[in-house]
PDB file of C-alpha atoms in Angstrom:
ATOM      1  CA  MET F   6    -102.751  28.590-132.118  1.00  0.00           C
ATOM      2  CA  LEU F   7    -104.390  26.966-129.099  1.00  0.00           C
ATOM      3  CA  ILE F   8    -105.607  24.097-131.269  1.00  0.00           C
ATOM      4  CA  LEU F   9    -102.034  23.448-132.412  1.00  0.00           C
ATOM      5  CA  GLU F  10    -100.936  23.315-128.776  1.00  0.00           C
ATOM      6  CA  GLU F  11    -103.821  20.956-128.002  1.00  0.00           C
ATOM      7  CA  PHE F  12    -102.541  18.605-130.722  1.00  0.00           C
ATOM      8  CA  LYS F  13     -99.068  18.825-129.176  1.00  0.00           C
ATOM      9  CA  ILE F  14     -97.460  20.556-132.166  1.00  0.00           C
ATOM     10  CA  PRO F  15     -93.975  21.688-131.053  1.00  0.00           C
ATOM     11  CA  ASN F  16     -93.730  25.340-129.970  1.00  0.00           C
ATOM     12  CA  LYS F  17     -91.022  25.980-132.558  1.00  0.00           C
ATOM     13  CA  ILE F  18     -93.437  25.051-135.364  1.00  0.00           C
ATOM     14  CA  ILE F  19     -96.266  27.082-133.799  1.00  0.00           C
ATOM     15  CA  ASN F  20     -93.979  30.118-133.577  1.00  0.00           C
ATOM     16  CA  LEU F  21     -92.909  29.711-137.214  1.00  0.00           C
ATOM     17  CA  ILE F  22     -96.544  29.518-138.306  1.00  0.00           C
ATOM     18  CA  GLY F  23     -97.305  32.642-136.278  1.00  0.00           C
ATOM     19  CA  ILE F  24     -94.450  34.508-137.932  1.00  0.00           C
ATOM     20  CA  THR F  25     -95.730  33.654-141.408  1.00  0.00           C
ATOM     21  CA  LEU F  26     -99.222  34.904-140.540  1.00  0.00           C
ATOM     22  CA  ARG F  27     -98.154  38.219-138.991  1.00  0.00           C
ATOM     23  CA  ASN F  28     -98.243  41.434-141.019  1.00  0.00           C
ATOM     24  CA  THR F  29     -99.992  39.747-143.941  1.00  0.00           C
ATOM     25  CA  THR F  30    -101.440  41.996-146.634  1.00  0.00           C
ATOM     26  CA  GLY F  31    -103.439  41.442-149.776  1.00  0.00           C
ATOM     27  CA  SER F  32    -104.868  43.261-152.757  1.00  0.00           C
ATOM     28  CA  VAL F  33    -107.591  42.519-155.274  1.00  0.00           C
ATOM     29  CA  LYS F  34    -107.560  42.845-159.042  1.00  0.00           C
ATOM     30  CA  VAL F  35    -110.641  44.729-160.289  1.00  0.00           C
ATOM     31  CA  GLN F  36    -111.011  45.504-163.999  1.00  0.00           C
ATOM     32  CA  ASN F  37    -107.298  44.892-164.615  1.00  0.00           C
ATOM     33  CA  MET F  38    -106.294  47.269-161.817  1.00  0.00           C
ATOM     34  CA  MET F  39    -104.956  46.296-158.400  1.00  0.00           C
ATOM     35  CA  THR F  40    -106.512  47.824-155.299  1.00  0.00           C
ATOM     36  CA  GLU F  41    -104.439  49.296-152.508  1.00  0.00           C
ATOM     37  CA  GLU F  42    -103.017  46.727-150.106  1.00  0.00           C
ATOM     38  CA  PHE F  43    -105.066  45.928-147.032  1.00  0.00           C
ATOM     39  CA  ALA F  44    -104.198  44.096-143.829  1.00  0.00           C
ATOM     40  CA  ILE F  45    -105.369  40.526-143.311  1.00  0.00           C
ATOM     41  CA  ASN F  46    -105.995  40.095-139.603  1.00  0.00           C
ATOM     42  CA  LYS F  47    -108.060  36.914-139.510  1.00  0.00           C
ATOM     43  CA  GLY F  48    -107.905  33.643-141.354  1.00  0.00           C
ATOM     44  CA  LEU F  49    -105.609  32.566-144.135  1.00  0.00           C
ATOM     45  CA  MET F  50    -105.219  33.705-147.688  1.00  0.00           C
ATOM     46  CA  GLN F  51    -106.690  31.355-150.257  1.00  0.00           C
ATOM     47  CA  GLY F  52    -103.914  29.343-151.840  1.00  0.00           C
ATOM     48  CA  ASP F  53    -101.608  29.744-148.836  1.00  0.00           C
ATOM     49  CA  ALA F  54     -99.460  26.632-148.530  1.00  0.00           C
ATOM     50  CA  LEU F  55    -100.364  26.314-144.846  1.00  0.00           C
ATOM     51  CA  SER F  56    -104.111  26.768-145.261  1.00  0.00           C
ATOM     52  CA  THR F  57    -104.961  23.160-146.114  1.00  0.00           C
ATOM     53  CA  GLN F  58    -102.782  21.782-143.335  1.00  0.00           C
ATOM     54  CA  LEU F  59    -104.152  24.130-140.697  1.00  0.00           C
ATOM     55  CA  PHE F  60    -107.730  23.554-141.863  1.00  0.00           C
ATOM     56  CA  GLY F  61    -107.146  19.813-141.516  1.00  0.00           C
ATOM     57  CA  VAL F  62    -106.072  20.266-137.898  1.00  0.00           C
ATOM     58  CA  VAL F  63    -109.114  22.424-137.122  1.00  0.00           C
ATOM     59  CA  LEU F  64    -111.458  19.964-138.855  1.00  0.00           C
ATOM     60  CA  GLU F  65    -109.961  17.139-136.790  1.00  0.00           C
ATOM     61  CA  LYS F  66    -110.800  19.077-133.615  1.00  0.00           C
ATOM     62  CA  VAL F  67    -114.382  19.585-134.812  1.00  0.00           C
ATOM     63  CA  LEU F  68    -114.795  15.900-135.645  1.00  0.00           C
ATOM     64  CA  ARG F  69    -113.420  14.843-132.268  1.00  0.00           C
ATOM     65  CA  HIS F  70    -116.306  16.770-130.716  1.00  0.00           C
ATOM     66  CA  ILE F  71    -118.709  14.138-132.110  1.00  0.00           C
ATOM     67  CA  GLN F  72    -119.237  11.345-129.614  1.00  0.00           C
ATOM     68  CA  ILE F  73    -118.759   7.969-131.256  1.00  0.00           C
ATOM     69  CA  ASN F  74    -118.297   4.476-129.931  1.00  0.00           C
ATOM     70  CA  LYS F  75    -114.731   3.678-130.929  1.00  0.00           C
ATOM     71  CA  GLY F  76    -115.051   0.031-129.989  1.00  0.00           C
ATOM     72  CA  GLY F  77    -116.365  -2.731-132.165  1.00  0.00           C
ATOM     73  CA  SER F  78    -116.084  -2.809-135.916  1.00  0.00           C
ATOM     74  CA  ILE F  79    -117.531  -0.998-138.895  1.00  0.00           C
ATOM     75  CA  TYR F  80    -120.491  -3.389-138.733  1.00  0.00           C
ATOM     76  CA  THR F  81    -121.402  -2.727-135.089  1.00  0.00           C
ATOM     77  CA  ARG F  82    -120.966   1.049-134.814  1.00  0.00           C
ATOM     78  CA  THR F  83    -124.037   3.273-134.973  1.00  0.00           C
ATOM     79  CA  LEU F  84    -122.119   6.103-136.665  1.00  0.00           C
ATOM     80  CA  GLN F  85    -119.255   6.317-139.149  1.00  0.00           C
ATOM     81  CA  ILE F  86    -117.417   9.525-140.027  1.00  0.00           C
ATOM     82  CA  LEU F  87    -115.643   9.848-143.360  1.00  0.00           C
ATOM     83  CA  ALA F  88    -113.671  13.065-143.839  1.00  0.00           C
ATOM     84  CA  TYR F  89    -111.292  14.285-146.515  1.00  0.00           C
ATOM     85  CA  THR F  90    -110.166  17.918-146.842  1.00  0.00           C
ATOM     86  CA  GLY F  91    -113.370  19.973-146.554  1.00  0.00           C
ATOM     87  CA  ASP F  92    -115.849  17.152-147.124  1.00  0.00           C
ATOM     88  CA  VAL F  93    -117.393  15.241-144.238  1.00  0.00           C
ATOM     89  CA  ASN F  94    -119.805  12.335-144.589  1.00  0.00           C
ATOM     90  CA  LEU F  95    -121.734  11.005-141.627  1.00  0.00           C
ATOM     91  CA  ILE F  96    -123.187   7.512-142.003  1.00  0.00           C
ATOM     92  CA  GLY F  97    -125.561   6.341-139.298  1.00  0.00           C
ATOM     93  CA  ARG F  98    -127.881   3.480-138.546  1.00  0.00           C
ATOM     94  CA  SER F  99    -130.737   5.856-137.660  1.00  0.00           C
ATOM     95  CA  THR F 100    -131.808   9.394-138.440  1.00  0.00           C
ATOM     96  CA  GLY F 101    -131.804  10.145-134.707  1.00  0.00           C
ATOM     97  CA  ARG F 102    -128.125   9.213-134.423  1.00  0.00           C
ATOM     98  CA  LEU F 103    -127.306  11.271-137.517  1.00  0.00           C
ATOM     99  CA  ASN F 104    -129.177  14.293-136.134  1.00  0.00           C
ATOM    100  CA  ASP F 105    -127.264  14.015-132.848  1.00  0.00           C
ATOM    101  CA  ALA F 106    -123.975  13.843-134.741  1.00  0.00           C
ATOM    102  CA  VAL F 107    -124.829  16.897-136.847  1.00  0.00           C
ATOM    103  CA  VAL F 108    -125.725  18.909-133.732  1.00  0.00           C
ATOM    104  CA  GLN F 109    -122.454  17.864-132.058  1.00  0.00           C
ATOM    105  CA  MET F 110    -120.493  18.740-135.208  1.00  0.00           C
ATOM    106  CA  GLU F 111    -122.162  22.173-135.405  1.00  0.00           C
ATOM    107  CA  GLU F 112    -121.304  22.812-131.736  1.00  0.00           C
ATOM    108  CA  GLY F 113    -117.685  21.824-132.362  1.00  0.00           C
ATOM    109  CA  ALA F 114    -117.533  24.010-135.463  1.00  0.00           C
ATOM    110  CA  ASN F 115    -118.929  27.002-133.585  1.00  0.00           C
ATOM    111  CA  GLU F 116    -116.271  26.584-130.903  1.00  0.00           C
ATOM    112  CA  VAL F 117    -113.507  27.121-133.475  1.00  0.00           C
ATOM    113  CA  GLY F 118    -115.310  29.771-135.521  1.00  0.00           C
ATOM    114  CA  LEU F 119    -116.444  27.611-138.452  1.00  0.00           C
ATOM    115  CA  ARG F 120    -119.899  27.355-139.961  1.00  0.00           C
ATOM    116  CA  ILE F 121    -121.300  24.201-141.524  1.00  0.00           C
ATOM    117  CA  ASN F 122    -122.712  24.663-144.993  1.00  0.00           C
TER     118      ASN F 122
END
C-alpha cells in the first residue's frame, strides 16, 4: 500500500483496495475435487480484476529506479525503456549501459519483492 501512497493514490481508493484484499481465501481443484479453503495472505489471486492494475503500479516504481537521461530525444538517449504489462525491453547504445540498467532494475525489483526472470 505504500507504493500507492507514493503515487499519490487517494486514501479512499487505497482503503477500498485493502478491504478487497482482506480475508481472501482460495481452493484448488485436484482430480475433479476441490481442496479445503486456505487463506491468501500475500499477493493477489490470478485473474483478480485488480491484479493487472496493481502490478502496473509496482512495475512503474521498479522502472523509475533505473537512472535515465530524460532530456534529449530518442536519438540522443543512451537507454530506452519499453514496457507493457509484464514485458520490459531495454534498448541501449552499449552493453555497459544495458548491464547498468539491468542491475538497477533488479535492485528496484528486489525492493518491492519482485524477481526478474
